[in-house]
Coordinates of C-alpha atoms (C1' of nucleotides) in Angstrom, one line a residue:
Chain C
M1012 CA 157.9 24.3 193.8
L1013 CA 155.7 21.9 193.1
A1014 CA 156.9 20.7 197.0
V1015 CA 154.3 23.2 197.8
L1016 CA 151.5 21.7 197.1
E1017 CA 152.5 19.0 199.3
F1018 CA 151.8 21.5 202.1
F1019 CA 148.7 20.8 201.6
T1020 CA 146.8 19.2 203.4
I1021 CA 142.9 18.1 204.7
D1022 CA 144.4 18.5 208.2
K1023 CA 146.0 22.1 207.3
P1024 CA 144.3 22.8 203.8
E1025 CA 145.2 26.8 204.7
W1026 CA 148.5 28.3 204.6
T1027 CA 149.9 32.0 204.5
V1028 CA 152.9 32.7 201.9
E1029 CA 154.9 33.7 204.9
E1030 CA 154.5 29.5 206.8
A1031 CA 155.4 27.8 203.4
A1032 CA 158.5 30.4 203.4
A1033 CA 159.4 29.0 206.5
R1034 CA 159.0 25.7 205.9
L1035 CA 160.5 25.9 202.6
G1036 CA 163.5 27.8 204.1
V1037 CA 163.3 30.1 201.3
S1038 CA 163.0 34.1 202.0
T1039 CA 159.5 35.4 202.2
A1040 CA 159.6 37.2 198.3
T1041 CA 160.8 34.0 197.0
A1042 CA 157.9 32.3 198.5
Y1043 CA 155.3 34.7 196.7
R1044 CA 157.2 33.9 193.3
Y1045 CA 156.4 30.8 194.0
F1046 CA 153.0 31.4 195.3
K1047 CA 152.4 33.5 192.2
R1048 CA 153.2 31.4 190.2
L1049 CA 151.0 28.1 191.3
T1050 CA 147.7 30.8 191.4
K1051 CA 148.7 31.9 187.8
V1052 CA 148.0 28.1 186.6
G1053 CA 144.9 28.2 189.3
L1054 CA 146.7 25.2 191.2
L1055 CA 146.4 27.2 194.0
S1056 CA 143.4 30.2 195.2
P1057 CA 144.0 33.1 197.3
L1058 CA 141.5 33.1 199.9
A1059 CA 141.1 36.2 202.6
G1060 CA 144.0 37.3 204.3
A1061 CA 147.4 36.2 202.8
H1062 CA 146.1 32.4 203.4
Y1063 CA 145.6 30.2 200.3
S1064 CA 144.1 26.8 199.1
L1065 CA 143.9 24.4 196.8
G1066 CA 142.8 26.2 193.2
P1067 CA 140.1 26.0 190.6
A1068 CA 142.4 24.3 188.2
I1069 CA 142.2 20.9 190.2
I1070 CA 138.7 20.1 189.5
Q1071 CA 139.2 21.7 186.1
M1072 CA 141.5 18.5 185.5
D1073 CA 139.6 16.3 187.5
R1074 CA 137.2 16.6 185.1
Q1075 CA 139.2 15.8 182.4
I1076 CA 140.3 13.0 183.4
Q1077 CA 136.3 11.5 184.4
I1078 CA 136.5 12.4 180.6
C1079 CA 139.4 11.2 179.6
D1080 CA 141.4 8.5 181.7
P1081 CA 141.1 5.4 179.8
M1082 CA 141.0 3.0 182.4
L1083 CA 138.2 4.9 184.2
R1084 CA 136.0 5.6 180.8
A1085 CA 136.6 1.5 180.4
A1086 CA 135.5 0.2 183.8
R1087 CA 131.9 2.4 184.6
P1088 CA 130.3 0.6 183.0
V1089 CA 131.7 -2.8 184.2
M1090 CA 130.9 -1.5 187.8
I1091 CA 127.3 -0.4 187.4
D1092 CA 126.8 -3.9 185.8
L1093 CA 128.8 -6.2 188.3
I1094 CA 127.6 -4.0 192.1
Q1095 CA 124.3 -5.5 190.9
Y1096 CA 125.3 -8.7 191.4
A1097 CA 126.6 -8.1 194.8
P1098 CA 124.3 -8.3 198.3
E1099 CA 123.6 -5.1 200.2
G1100 CA 125.4 -2.2 201.1
S1101 CA 127.9 -2.6 199.6
T1102 CA 131.1 -0.8 197.4
M1103 CA 132.8 -1.5 194.1
L1104 CA 136.3 0.6 193.8
L1105 CA 138.7 1.1 190.7
S1106 CA 142.3 2.0 192.1
R1107 CA 145.5 2.4 191.0
P1108 CA 149.4 2.4 192.5
F1109 CA 150.4 5.7 193.7
H1110 CA 153.7 6.7 195.1
D1111 CA 153.6 3.9 198.1
C1112 CA 149.9 3.5 198.6
V1113 CA 147.2 3.1 196.7
M1114 CA 144.5 5.3 195.8
C1115 CA 140.7 4.7 194.9
V1116 CA 139.9 6.8 191.4
H1117 CA 136.4 5.2 191.5
Q1118 CA 133.4 4.2 193.7
V1119 CA 130.4 3.1 192.7
L1120 CA 127.8 1.9 195.0
G1121 CA 125.0 -0.8 195.7
H1122 CA 121.9 -0.7 196.5
G1123 CA 121.2 -0.8 200.7
P1124 CA 121.9 1.5 203.0
Q1125 CA 126.0 2.0 203.0
Q1126 CA 128.1 2.1 206.2
P1127 CA 131.6 4.0 205.8
V1128 CA 134.0 2.4 203.3
S1129 CA 138.1 3.5 204.3
Y1130 CA 138.3 3.7 200.2
E1131 CA 137.1 6.3 199.0
R1132 CA 137.7 8.3 195.8
G1133 CA 141.0 10.1 195.9
R1134 CA 141.9 8.7 199.4
L1135 CA 145.7 6.9 200.0
M1136 CA 145.4 3.5 201.4
P1137 CA 148.3 1.4 202.5
L1138 CA 149.9 -1.2 199.8
F1139 CA 150.6 -3.5 202.1
R1140 CA 146.7 -4.6 203.9
G1141 CA 143.5 -4.9 201.8
A1142 CA 142.5 -7.2 199.2
T1143 CA 142.3 -4.1 196.9
S1144 CA 145.8 -2.8 197.0
T1145 CA 147.1 -6.5 198.0
I1146 CA 146.1 -7.5 194.7
I1147 CA 148.1 -4.2 193.3
L1148 CA 151.2 -5.1 195.0
A1149 CA 151.5 -8.6 193.6
H1150 CA 151.8 -7.6 190.2
L1151 CA 154.5 -4.5 190.6
S1152 CA 158.0 -5.8 188.7
P1153 CA 160.5 -7.5 190.5
R1154 CA 162.3 -4.5 190.9
H1155 CA 160.1 -2.2 192.5
L1156 CA 158.8 -5.3 195.0
K1157 CA 162.6 -5.7 196.3
S1158 CA 162.9 -1.8 196.7
L1159 CA 159.0 -1.7 198.9
F1160 CA 161.1 -5.1 200.7
K1161 CA 164.2 -3.0 201.9
R1162 CA 162.2 -0.2 202.9
H1163 CA 159.1 -1.8 204.5
S1164 CA 160.4 -4.6 205.6
A1165 CA 158.7 -5.1 209.0
E1166 CA 154.8 -3.6 207.5
I1167 CA 155.3 -6.3 205.4
A1168 CA 155.1 -9.3 207.5
N1169 CA 153.1 -7.6 210.0
A1170 CA 150.5 -8.0 207.4
G1171 CA 151.7 -11.6 206.4
L1172 CA 152.9 -11.5 203.4
G1173 CA 155.9 -13.0 204.1
K1174 CA 159.3 -13.0 206.9
T1175 CA 161.9 -13.0 203.9
W1176 CA 161.4 -11.5 200.9
D1177 CA 161.3 -15.5 199.4
Q1178 CA 158.5 -16.0 201.5
F1179 CA 157.1 -12.9 200.2
R1180 CA 157.9 -13.4 196.6
S1181 CA 156.1 -16.3 197.1
T1182 CA 153.0 -15.0 198.7
L1183 CA 153.1 -12.3 195.7
A1184 CA 153.5 -15.5 193.0
G1185 CA 150.2 -17.2 194.9
F1186 CA 147.9 -14.7 194.5
R1187 CA 148.7 -13.8 190.2
R1188 CA 148.3 -17.2 190.1
A1189 CA 144.9 -17.1 191.9
G1190 CA 144.1 -14.1 189.4
G1191 CA 142.5 -11.7 192.3
C1192 CA 142.8 -11.3 196.4
I1193 CA 140.0 -12.1 199.2
T1194 CA 140.9 -10.6 202.1
R1195 CA 138.3 -10.2 205.3
G1196 CA 139.1 -7.5 208.0
D1197 CA 141.9 -6.6 206.6
I1198 CA 141.1 -2.6 206.9
D1199 CA 137.7 -2.3 208.2
S1200 CA 136.8 -4.9 210.0
G1201 CA 133.2 -6.6 208.9
R1202 CA 134.4 -6.1 205.4
V1203 CA 135.6 -8.4 203.0
G1204 CA 137.4 -7.5 199.7
I1205 CA 137.6 -9.3 197.0
A1206 CA 140.2 -7.7 193.7
A1207 CA 141.4 -8.5 190.1
P1208 CA 144.1 -7.4 188.6
I1209 CA 143.9 -4.6 185.6
L1210 CA 146.5 -5.2 183.1
D1211 CA 147.9 -3.2 180.2
S1212 CA 148.6 -5.5 177.2
N1213 CA 151.8 -5.8 178.0
G1214 CA 151.2 -7.4 181.4
A1215 CA 151.9 -4.7 183.3
I1216 CA 149.5 -3.3 186.5
L1217 CA 147.1 -0.5 186.1
G1218 CA 145.2 -1.0 188.9
S1219 CA 142.4 -3.5 190.4
L1220 CA 139.1 -3.5 190.4
S1221 CA 137.3 -5.0 193.7
F1222 CA 134.0 -5.0 195.8
V1223 CA 134.0 -4.7 199.5
L1224 CA 131.6 -6.4 201.4
L1225 CA 129.5 -6.9 204.9
Q1226 CA 131.3 -9.8 206.5
A1227 CA 127.8 -10.9 207.5
K1228 CA 126.4 -10.6 204.2
A1229 CA 129.7 -12.7 202.3
D1230 CA 129.7 -16.3 203.4
E1231 CA 131.8 -18.6 200.8
A1232 CA 129.2 -19.3 197.9
I1233 CA 129.1 -15.0 197.7
T1234 CA 132.4 -14.6 197.9
G1235 CA 133.2 -17.1 195.7
R1236 CA 130.9 -16.3 193.0
L1237 CA 131.8 -12.8 193.4
F1238 CA 135.6 -13.1 193.2
S1239 CA 134.9 -15.0 189.8
L1240 CA 132.6 -12.1 188.8
T1241 CA 135.4 -9.5 189.4
C1242 CA 138.1 -11.5 187.5
A1243 CA 135.7 -11.7 184.6
G1244 CA 135.4 -7.8 185.2
A1245 CA 138.7 -7.0 185.3
R1246 CA 139.1 -8.4 182.0
E1247 CA 136.2 -6.5 181.0
I1248 CA 137.9 -3.6 181.4
E1249 CA 141.2 -4.6 179.8
R1250 CA 139.7 -5.9 176.4
A1251 CA 137.7 -2.2 176.3
M1252 CA 141.0 -0.4 177.2
A1253 CA 142.9 -2.6 174.2
D1254 CA 139.7 -2.2 171.7
E1255 CA 139.7 2.3 172.7
T1256 CA 143.3 2.3 172.8
V1257 CA 145.6 2.9 169.9
V1258 CA 148.0 0.2 170.7
R1259 CA 151.6 1.2 171.8
P1260 CA 154.6 -0.6 173.2
A1261 CA 155.1 -1.1 176.5
R1262 CA 157.5 1.4 177.5
M1263 CA 159.5 2.6 181.1
K1264 CA 157.2 4.7 183.3
M1265 CA 159.1 6.8 185.5
A1266 CA 156.1 6.6 188.1
L1267 CA 156.7 3.3 188.8
R1268 CA 160.8 3.6 188.5
A1269 CA 162.2 5.5 191.0
V1270 CA 159.4 4.6 194.1
Chain B
M1006 CA 157.6 24.4 184.0
L1007 CA 153.8 24.6 184.6
A1008 CA 152.9 25.5 181.3
V1009 CA 153.2 21.7 180.6
L1010 CA 149.7 20.9 182.6
E1011 CA 148.0 23.6 180.5
F1012 CA 149.3 21.4 177.3
F1013 CA 146.3 18.6 178.6
T1014 CA 142.9 19.3 177.6
I1015 CA 140.1 16.8 177.0
D1016 CA 140.9 17.1 173.1
K1017 CA 144.4 16.3 173.8
P1018 CA 144.7 14.2 177.3
E1019 CA 147.5 12.6 176.1
W1020 CA 151.4 14.2 175.0
T1021 CA 154.6 12.9 174.6
V1022 CA 157.9 14.3 176.4
E1023 CA 158.9 15.2 172.9
E1024 CA 155.6 17.0 171.8
A1025 CA 155.7 19.0 174.6
A1026 CA 159.6 20.3 174.6
A1027 CA 158.9 21.0 170.6
R1028 CA 155.6 23.4 172.1
L1029 CA 157.9 24.4 175.0
G1030 CA 160.3 24.9 173.0
V1031 CA 163.4 23.2 175.1
S1032 CA 165.2 20.7 174.9
T1033 CA 163.9 17.8 174.9
A1034 CA 166.6 16.6 177.9
T1035 CA 164.7 19.5 179.2
A1036 CA 161.3 18.6 179.5
Y1037 CA 162.4 15.1 180.7
R1038 CA 163.6 16.8 184.0
Y1039 CA 160.1 18.6 183.9
F1040 CA 158.2 15.6 183.2
K1041 CA 160.5 13.9 186.1
R1042 CA 158.9 16.4 188.5
L1043 CA 155.2 16.4 187.8
T1044 CA 155.2 13.1 187.9
K1045 CA 157.5 12.9 191.5
V1046 CA 154.3 15.1 192.6
G1047 CA 151.7 13.2 190.4
L1048 CA 150.3 15.7 188.5
L1049 CA 151.7 13.8 185.7
S1050 CA 151.4 9.8 185.4
P1051 CA 152.9 7.9 182.3
L1052 CA 150.8 5.6 180.1
A1053 CA 152.6 3.1 177.8
G1054 CA 154.6 4.6 174.9
A1055 CA 156.4 7.2 176.2
H1056 CA 152.3 8.9 176.7
Y1057 CA 151.7 11.1 179.9
S1058 CA 148.8 11.8 181.2
L1059 CA 147.3 14.1 184.1
G1060 CA 148.1 12.1 186.9
P1061 CA 147.0 11.2 190.0
A1062 CA 147.6 13.5 192.6
I1063 CA 144.4 15.8 190.6
I1064 CA 142.5 13.7 192.1
Q1065 CA 143.8 13.4 195.6
M1066 CA 143.3 16.6 196.0
D1067 CA 140.3 17.4 194.5
R1068 CA 138.9 15.2 197.5
Q1069 CA 140.6 17.7 199.6
I1070 CA 138.8 20.7 198.2
Q1071 CA 135.2 18.2 198.6
I1072 CA 136.3 18.3 201.9
C1073 CA 137.6 21.3 202.8
D1074 CA 137.3 24.2 201.1
P1075 CA 134.7 26.5 202.8
M1076 CA 133.0 28.0 200.7
L1077 CA 131.4 23.9 198.6
R1078 CA 130.9 22.6 203.3
A1079 CA 128.6 26.0 202.8
A1080 CA 126.9 25.6 199.9
R1081 CA 126.0 21.7 199.8
P1082 CA 123.7 22.0 202.5
V1083 CA 122.0 24.7 201.6
M1084 CA 121.6 23.7 198.1
I1085 CA 120.4 20.4 198.4
D1086 CA 117.3 22.2 200.6
L1087 CA 116.9 24.8 197.8
I1088 CA 116.6 22.2 194.7
Q1089 CA 113.5 20.8 196.1
Y1090 CA 111.7 23.6 195.8
A1091 CA 112.7 23.9 191.9
P1092 CA 110.5 22.4 189.5
E1093 CA 110.9 19.3 187.7
G1094 CA 114.1 18.5 185.7
S1095 CA 116.1 21.7 187.3
T1096 CA 119.5 22.0 188.6
M1097 CA 121.1 24.1 191.0
L1098 CA 125.1 25.3 190.5
L1099 CA 127.9 26.5 193.0
S1100 CA 129.8 29.1 191.0
R1101 CA 133.3 30.7 191.2
P1102 CA 135.6 33.3 189.3
F1103 CA 138.5 31.8 187.5
H1104 CA 140.7 33.0 184.7
D1105 CA 138.2 34.9 183.2
C1106 CA 135.9 32.6 182.7
V1107 CA 133.4 31.4 185.3
M1108 CA 134.2 27.4 186.7
C1109 CA 131.4 25.5 188.8
V1110 CA 132.2 23.6 191.2
H1111 CA 129.6 22.1 192.7
Q1112 CA 126.1 20.7 190.7
V1113 CA 122.7 19.3 192.9
L1114 CA 120.0 18.1 190.4
G1115 CA 116.7 17.7 191.2
H1116 CA 114.4 15.3 191.0
G1117 CA 112.4 14.6 187.2
P1118 CA 114.0 13.7 184.4
Q1119 CA 117.3 15.3 183.9
Q1120 CA 118.5 17.0 180.4
P1121 CA 122.3 18.5 180.3
V1122 CA 123.5 21.5 181.5
S1123 CA 126.2 23.2 180.0
Y1124 CA 127.4 24.4 183.2
E1125 CA 129.2 21.2 184.1
R1126 CA 131.7 21.0 187.6
G1127 CA 134.6 22.1 186.7
R1128 CA 134.1 23.1 183.1
L1129 CA 134.4 26.8 182.1
M1130 CA 132.0 28.9 181.1
P1131 CA 132.0 32.6 179.5
L1132 CA 132.2 35.0 182.0
F1133 CA 130.3 37.3 179.6
R1134 CA 126.6 35.4 179.4
G1135 CA 124.3 33.7 181.1
A1136 CA 123.0 34.5 185.1
T1137 CA 125.5 32.4 187.3
S1138 CA 128.6 34.6 185.4
T1139 CA 126.6 37.8 184.9
I1140 CA 126.2 38.1 188.8
I1141 CA 130.1 36.9 189.4
L1142 CA 131.0 39.9 186.9
A1143 CA 128.7 42.4 188.1
H1144 CA 130.9 42.3 191.6
L1145 CA 134.2 42.2 190.4
S1146 CA 136.5 44.8 191.5
P1147 CA 136.4 48.5 189.2
R1148 CA 139.9 47.8 188.2
H1149 CA 139.0 44.3 187.4
L1150 CA 136.0 45.2 184.9
K1151 CA 138.1 48.0 183.1
S1152 CA 140.8 45.6 182.4
L1153 CA 137.8 43.2 181.2
F1154 CA 136.1 45.5 179.2
K1155 CA 139.3 46.7 178.0
R1156 CA 139.7 43.3 176.3
H1157 CA 136.6 41.6 175.7
S1158 CA 134.5 45.0 174.7
A1159 CA 133.1 43.7 171.9
E1160 CA 131.9 40.5 173.5
I1161 CA 130.1 42.6 176.7
A1162 CA 128.6 44.8 173.6
N1163 CA 127.8 41.4 172.2
A1164 CA 126.2 39.6 175.1
G1165 CA 124.1 43.1 175.7
L1166 CA 125.8 45.0 178.7
G1167 CA 126.7 47.9 177.3
K1168 CA 128.7 49.7 174.3
T1169 CA 130.5 51.9 176.0
W1170 CA 131.9 52.0 179.7
D1171 CA 129.5 53.6 181.5
Q1172 CA 127.0 51.7 180.0
F1173 CA 128.7 48.6 181.2
R1174 CA 129.6 49.5 184.9
S1175 CA 125.8 50.9 184.5
T1176 CA 124.3 47.8 183.9
L1177 CA 126.1 46.2 186.3
A1178 CA 125.3 48.2 189.1
G1179 CA 121.7 47.2 187.8
F1180 CA 122.5 43.4 188.8
R1181 CA 124.2 44.5 192.1
R1182 CA 121.1 46.3 193.4
A1183 CA 118.7 44.3 192.1
G1184 CA 121.0 41.3 194.5
G1185 CA 121.6 38.5 191.8
C1186 CA 120.1 38.2 187.6
I1187 CA 117.8 36.4 185.1
T1188 CA 118.2 35.4 182.0
R1189 CA 116.1 33.0 179.6
G1190 CA 118.1 30.8 176.8
D1191 CA 121.3 32.9 177.6
I1192 CA 123.7 30.0 177.2
D1193 CA 121.2 27.0 176.9
S1194 CA 117.9 27.4 175.0
G1195 CA 114.9 26.6 176.3
R1196 CA 117.2 27.6 180.2
V1197 CA 116.0 29.9 182.2
G1198 CA 118.9 30.9 185.2
I1199 CA 118.6 32.6 188.3
A1200 CA 122.0 33.7 190.1
A1201 CA 122.5 35.5 193.6
P1202 CA 125.8 36.7 194.9
I1203 CA 128.0 35.1 197.6
L1204 CA 130.2 37.9 198.8
D1205 CA 133.0 37.5 201.9
S1206 CA 132.8 39.4 204.6
N1207 CA 134.4 42.6 202.8
G1208 CA 132.0 42.3 200.3
A1209 CA 134.6 41.0 197.6
I1210 CA 132.9 38.5 195.6
L1211 CA 133.9 34.4 195.7
G1212 CA 131.1 33.2 193.2
S1213 CA 127.3 32.3 192.4
L1214 CA 124.3 30.5 193.4
S1215 CA 121.8 29.7 190.6
F1216 CA 119.2 27.5 189.6
V1217 CA 119.0 25.9 185.6
L1218 CA 115.2 25.7 184.9
L1219 CA 113.7 24.7 182.0
Q1220 CA 112.2 27.9 180.8
A1221 CA 108.7 25.9 179.6
K1222 CA 108.1 25.6 183.5
A1223 CA 109.3 28.6 184.5
D1224 CA 106.7 31.5 184.5
E1225 CA 107.1 34.8 185.8
A1226 CA 105.4 33.4 189.1
I1227 CA 108.0 30.6 189.9
T1228 CA 110.8 32.5 188.8
G1229 CA 109.9 35.4 190.9
R1230 CA 109.6 33.1 193.9
L1231 CA 113.1 31.5 192.5
F1232 CA 115.0 34.1 192.9
S1233 CA 113.8 35.2 196.3
L1234 CA 115.0 31.6 197.0
T1235 CA 118.6 32.0 195.3
C1236 CA 119.1 35.2 197.3
A1237 CA 118.3 33.9 200.7
G1238 CA 120.2 30.7 199.9
A1239 CA 123.4 32.8 199.2
R1240 CA 122.6 34.5 202.4
E1241 CA 122.7 31.5 204.3
I1242 CA 125.7 30.4 202.6
E1243 CA 127.5 33.6 204.0
R1244 CA 126.4 33.7 206.8
A1245 CA 127.5 29.6 207.7
M1246 CA 131.1 30.7 205.8
A1247 CA 131.4 33.7 208.2
D1248 CA 130.0 31.2 211.6
E1249 CA 133.0 28.6 210.5
T1250 CA 136.3 30.2 209.7
V1251 CA 138.0 33.1 211.5
V1252 CA 137.1 36.2 210.9
R1253 CA 140.3 37.6 209.0
P1254 CA 140.7 40.9 207.6
A1255 CA 140.6 41.2 204.1
R1256 CA 143.6 41.7 201.8
M1257 CA 145.2 42.0 198.4
K1258 CA 143.7 38.9 196.2
M1259 CA 146.9 37.9 193.9
A1260 CA 145.0 36.2 191.6
L1261 CA 142.0 38.2 191.0
R1262 CA 144.7 40.9 190.5
A1263 CA 146.6 40.4 187.1
V1264 CA 143.6 39.1 185.7
Chain L
dC726 C1' 169.3 -14.2 177.3
dA727 C1' 172.0 -11.4 174.7
dC728 C1' 170.6 -7.9 171.3
dC729 C1' 168.6 -3.4 169.6
dG730 C1' 165.5 0.1 169.6
dT731 C1' 163.4 3.2 172.3
dT732 C1' 163.0 5.8 176.2
dT733 C1' 165.1 8.2 180.6
dT734 C1' 168.7 9.4 183.2
dA735 C1' 173.5 10.9 183.9
dT736 C1' 177.5 14.4 183.3
dC737 C1' 179.7 18.7 182.3
dA738 C1' 180.7 23.3 181.3
dA739 C1' 178.2 27.3 180.3
dA740 C1' 175.0 30.7 180.9
dT741 C1' 170.4 32.1 182.1
dA742 C1' 167.4 32.7 185.2
dC743 C1' 166.6 32.1 190.0
dT744 C1' 167.2 34.3 195.0
dG745 C1' 167.5 36.6 199.1
dC746 C1' 167.6 41.7 200.4
dA747 C1' 165.9 46.1 200.8
dA748 C1' 162.8 49.4 199.1
dA749 C1' 158.5 50.3 196.2
dA750 C1' 154.1 49.8 195.9
dT751 C1' 149.7 48.1 196.5
dA752 C1' 145.2 47.3 200.0
dT753 C1' 143.5 47.8 204.2
dG754 C1' 141.9 49.6 209.0
dT755 C1' 141.6 53.3 212.1
Chain J
dA305 C1' 145.2 60.6 206.2
dC306 C1' 148.1 57.6 208.4
dA307 C1' 149.8 53.6 209.9
dT308 C1' 149.9 48.4 209.2
dA309 C1' 150.3 44.4 206.4
dT310 C1' 150.7 42.7 202.1
dT311 C1' 152.6 41.8 197.7
dT312 C1' 155.5 43.8 193.9
dT313 C1' 159.9 45.4 191.7
dG314 C1' 165.9 46.6 190.9
dC315 C1' 169.5 44.2 191.3
dA316 C1' 173.9 42.4 192.4
dG317 C1' 175.8 37.6 192.9
dT318 C1' 175.1 32.9 192.7
dA319 C1' 173.1 28.3 192.4
dT320 C1' 170.3 26.0 189.8
dT321 C1' 168.9 25.2 185.4
dT322 C1' 169.8 23.9 180.4
dG323 C1' 171.3 21.7 176.4
dA324 C1' 174.9 18.3 174.0
dT325 C1' 176.0 14.1 174.4
dA326 C1' 177.0 10.4 176.4
dA327 C1' 175.7 6.1 179.1
dA328 C1' 172.4 3.4 181.1
dA329 C1' 167.6 0.8 181.5
dC330 C1' 163.8 -0.7 179.5
dG331 C1' 160.7 -3.8 176.2
dG332 C1' 160.4 -7.0 172.7
dT333 C1' 162.4 -10.8 170.0
dG334 C1' 165.1 -14.5 167.7

DNA sequence: CACCGTTTTATCAAATACTGCAAAATATGT
DNA sequence: ACATATTTTGCAGTATTTGATAAAACGGTG
């Protein structure tokens, strides 16, 4: 039944019960029952003419995430602080892994005119391109990486992360050792990404903190300085989370496993 | 299974599988299955130590709503426009009914220093107090109103909307005739609310457009002018939606029925 | 690196709850 | 009011889900 939710995309944000029934391969009556349940908790909302769209509960839960999410809470002040150091037209991102992708969960715009950035709050971005993603990738568990390499070796080779498993492994180990990652024009041409990992107290990856700069304003000296700043910011976020959070032993994480 | 989602609130944003199993009254194994399914679609996300919180899919779907929702799309430019006419420290809200409450789905801040407003994107507000809510209430279907009156007559009387069903009916009819609603200090003391309904092409209520002003800056003349502006804005939003949307016949709406 | 406690998945028989069909009920348009 | 579109309901049969238990996977530790 939850599969219905995945039907609703930006390209097709409205579905009728019948359309969904056909795609699910269930009877209309069953689809009605699904829609009714999802509507009751507010995940769907009826429009005129038997069409449905995503519902108000999502807005409500999004607010809860904004208020409660530990990483977001810890990161917000740091990001507002750090963006001051970046040249005009820069953006600062907080991102986390999701499915086989990376999602931006918070974005702080710098001063000066802004051109659009591909990373945008809530948008899924590729896991193998861009500093923001790569530094997250580099800290995934070996088990997880192995599975990814099996399923995406072409894409990985294409992104220059290695043609063999050993190359891939050692490329990522390099990023881990460096403490961060810098890419140029990987996602948006004319943009430079500078990212550092955010780890929990057990060393598991939670997400990344990153700058996106205009390439024109990103010479060696600047990127170098911002790289250090990004890493320092990530450490600050980790510290803030550790202070706020009840310390808990690391445990298995279903979401990251199966991926 | 969807009931699990409602466990996650701002007061308790993290749950363990065992806690949820106990509250659901199901076995641990079943709760694990629920959490696994919800995690797979991203509605939940595992934290360290067997704790779970709301997941990244919510952020993704929220973005979709921001981009796709017809009322929101139509309202955004109008709201940016209208807020210019309001005195310092004002806010403009777009709201919609949800459960037995009203939820703000978009908020535009005016110029000048801002004090916090109770209506806040994603927060549920009472249906019987404040202009924003009252004008929505006034346009609910008779069937729906009857059900509400049965279940909330004390609250309704308390809000001055009528002690009997007939009083209640006629109070609301008055608001409908007036084309909008003005309240003073109903929700936040020292604030004035000015609201107009947003209806679909069949006359069903979709939500409300409203100003929240500082009472100190809201004399008769100003509230009168802004009342007209609010009504005009609501009409603009309705027109914009009608232009963008494929015209569809009005049909039954499950969500509004059962409430 | 093998151990231990915890968390998570897998197994399987029993049973509940879900499905599909068709008809009734509810809304809407003319 | 009638015709049509949409949504709900009742019912029989089955399939999915459930709970109890066992097994596996994981992190932490010595």
